PDB file of C-alpha atoms in Angstrom:
ATOM      1  CA  MET A  53      41.403  36.341 -51.705  1.00 68.00           C
ATOM      2  CA  SER A  54      44.477  38.528 -51.643  1.00 84.00           C
ATOM      3  CA  MET A  55      47.610  37.443 -49.777  1.00 86.00           C
ATOM      4  CA  GLN A  56      47.385  40.518 -47.566  1.00 90.00           C
ATOM      5  CA  ARG A  57      43.831  39.666 -46.507  1.00 90.00           C
ATOM      6  CA  LYS A  58      44.773  36.035 -45.929  1.00 89.00           C
ATOM      7  CA  SER A  59      47.715  37.094 -43.736  1.00 90.00           C
ATOM      8  CA  LEU A  60      45.509  39.437 -41.728  1.00 90.00           C
ATOM      9  CA  LEU A  61      42.896  36.710 -41.190  1.00 92.00           C
ATOM     10  CA  GLU A  62      45.636  34.323 -40.050  1.00 90.00           C
ATOM     11  CA  VAL A  63      46.863  36.864 -37.461  1.00 89.00           C
ATOM     12  CA  ILE A  64      43.288  37.392 -36.225  1.00 92.00           C
ATOM     13  CA  LYS A  65      42.732  33.630 -35.956  1.00 88.00           C
ATOM     14  CA  GLU A  66      45.948  33.097 -33.971  1.00 85.00           C
ATOM     15  CA  THR A  67      45.131  36.019 -31.655  1.00 86.00           C
ATOM     16  CA  VAL A  68      41.622  34.706 -30.918  1.00 89.00           C
ATOM     17  CA  LEU A  69      42.906  31.168 -30.339  1.00 82.00           C
ATOM     18  CA  SER A  70      45.608  32.476 -28.016  1.00 81.00           C
ATOM     19  CA  HIS A  71      43.082  34.399 -25.905  1.00 81.00           C
ATOM     20  CA  LEU A  72      40.732  31.412 -25.725  1.00 83.00           C
ATOM     21  CA  THR A  73      43.554  29.056 -24.794  1.00 80.00           C
ATOM     22  CA  LYS A  74      44.608  31.247 -21.863  1.00 83.00           C
ATOM     23  CA  LYS A  75      41.096  30.854 -20.401  1.00 89.00           C
ATOM     24  CA  CYS A  76      41.278  27.054 -20.530  1.00 89.00           C
ATOM     25  CA  PRO A  77      42.336  24.957 -17.511  1.00 92.00           C
ATOM     26  CA  PRO A  78      46.095  24.214 -17.393  1.00 93.00           C
ATOM     27  CA  GLN A  79      45.705  20.578 -18.434  1.00 93.00           C
ATOM     28  CA  VAL A  80      43.826  21.649 -21.590  1.00 91.00           C
ATOM     29  CA  GLN A  81      46.558  24.179 -22.393  1.00 92.00           C
ATOM     30  CA  VAL A  82      49.225  21.490 -21.979  1.00 93.00           C
ATOM     31  CA  VAL A  83      47.402  19.021 -24.243  1.00 92.00           C
ATOM     32  CA  GLY A  84      47.236  21.766 -26.891  1.00 89.00           C
ATOM     33  CA  LEU A  85      50.958  22.483 -26.529  1.00 89.00           C
ATOM     34  CA  LEU A  86      51.768  18.777 -26.791  1.00 92.00           C
ATOM     35  CA  CYS A  87      49.694  18.514 -29.986  1.00 90.00           C
ATOM     36  CA  ARG A  88      51.675  21.374 -31.550  1.00 87.00           C
ATOM     37  CA  THR A  89      55.090  19.997 -30.496  1.00 89.00           C
ATOM     38  CA  PRO A  90      56.429  17.797 -33.311  1.00 91.00           C
ATOM     39  CA  LYS A  91      59.569  16.309 -31.703  1.00 93.00           C
ATOM     40  CA  LYS A  92      59.226  13.506 -29.156  1.00 95.00           C
ATOM     41  CA  GLU A  93      62.165  14.819 -27.100  1.00 94.00           C
ATOM     42  CA  SER A  94      60.586  18.281 -27.008  1.00 90.00           C
ATOM     43  CA  ARG A  95      57.297  16.809 -25.756  1.00 93.00           C
ATOM     44  CA  TYR A  96      59.155  15.033 -22.940  1.00 95.00           C
ATOM     45  CA  GLU A  97      60.909  18.283 -22.024  1.00 93.00           C
ATOM     46  CA  LEU A  98      57.562  20.092 -22.072  1.00 93.00           C
ATOM     47  CA  LEU A  99      56.074  17.533 -19.664  1.00 95.00           C
ATOM     48  CA  ARG A 100      59.115  17.810 -17.363  1.00 95.00           C
ATOM     49  CA  ARG A 101      58.669  21.598 -17.205  1.00 95.00           C
ATOM     50  CA  VAL A 102      54.918  21.262 -16.625  1.00 96.00           C
ATOM     51  CA  ALA A 103      55.509  18.806 -13.759  1.00 95.00           C
ATOM     52  CA  ALA A 104      58.106  21.188 -12.274  1.00 95.00           C
ATOM     53  CA  GLY A 105      55.511  23.964 -12.060  1.00 95.00           C
ATOM     54  CA  GLY A 106      55.734  25.558 -15.497  1.00 94.00           C
ATOM     55  CA  GLY A 107      57.007  29.043 -16.231  1.00 92.00           C
ATOM     56  CA  SER A 108      58.234  31.135 -19.147  1.00 90.00           C
ATOM     57  CA  PHE A 109      60.894  29.694 -21.422  1.00 86.00           C
ATOM     58  CA  LYS A 110      62.583  30.525 -24.717  1.00 84.00           C
ATOM     59  CA  GLY A 111      61.457  28.195 -27.509  1.00 75.00           C
ATOM     60  CA  GLU A 112      63.610  26.740 -30.280  1.00 73.00           C
ATOM     61  CA  ASN A 113      62.549  29.558 -32.612  1.00 76.00           C
ATOM     62  CA  GLY A 114      63.557  32.174 -30.025  1.00 82.00           C
ATOM     63  CA  LEU A 115      59.997  33.053 -29.054  1.00 82.00           C
ATOM     64  CA  LYS A 116      59.007  33.202 -25.391  1.00 87.00           C
ATOM     65  CA  ILE A 117      56.645  30.377 -24.407  1.00 85.00           C
ATOM     66  CA  HIS A 118      54.538  30.276 -21.249  1.00 87.00           C
ATOM     67  CA  ILE A 119      54.125  26.734 -19.961  1.00 91.00           C
ATOM     68  CA  PRO A 120      51.501  26.243 -17.260  1.00 93.00           C
ATOM     69  CA  GLY A 121      52.128  23.993 -14.300  1.00 94.00           C
ATOM     70  CA  ALA A 122      49.708  21.074 -14.147  1.00 94.00           C
ATOM     71  CA  ASN A 123      49.262  17.648 -12.641  1.00 94.00           C
ATOM     72  CA  LEU A 124      50.376  14.928 -15.077  1.00 93.00           C
ATOM     73  CA  ASN A 125      47.417  12.714 -14.100  1.00 95.00           C
ATOM     74  CA  ASP A 126      45.021  15.559 -14.958  1.00 94.00           C
ATOM     75  CA  ILE A 127      46.740  15.926 -18.333  1.00 94.00           C
ATOM     76  CA  ALA A 128      46.412  12.189 -19.031  1.00 93.00           C
ATOM     77  CA  ASN A 129      42.725  12.258 -18.042  1.00 93.00           C
ATOM     78  CA  GLN A 130      42.119  15.301 -20.249  1.00 90.00           C
ATOM     79  CA  ALA A 131      43.796  13.603 -23.224  1.00 89.00           C
ATOM     80  CA  ASP A 132      41.641  10.490 -22.648  1.00 90.00           C
ATOM     81  CA  ASP A 133      38.502  12.641 -22.512  1.00 89.00           C
ATOM     82  CA  LEU A 134      39.413  14.351 -25.786  1.00 84.00           C
ATOM     83  CA  LEU A 135      40.065  11.023 -27.502  1.00 86.00           C
ATOM     84  CA  GLU A 136      36.660   9.698 -26.445  1.00 84.00           C
TER      85      GLU A 136
END
């Protein structure tokens, strides 16, 4: 497979996943964000912003990130459900 085709498929995959994620309930979106956040301090900051109602923020890489507001208990329950 050529690099150009691989890059195009990667863009398509990310676009589809992004659209699907936006249709998920907020607690599912937050669990996904937490799973993609490598630093412990960044995960804590993410949860603080979620608990404060969410919003749009600038990420470490300069990209705009939308963080949904969600109930922390709902997030914990969702994470438990996914682990089971």
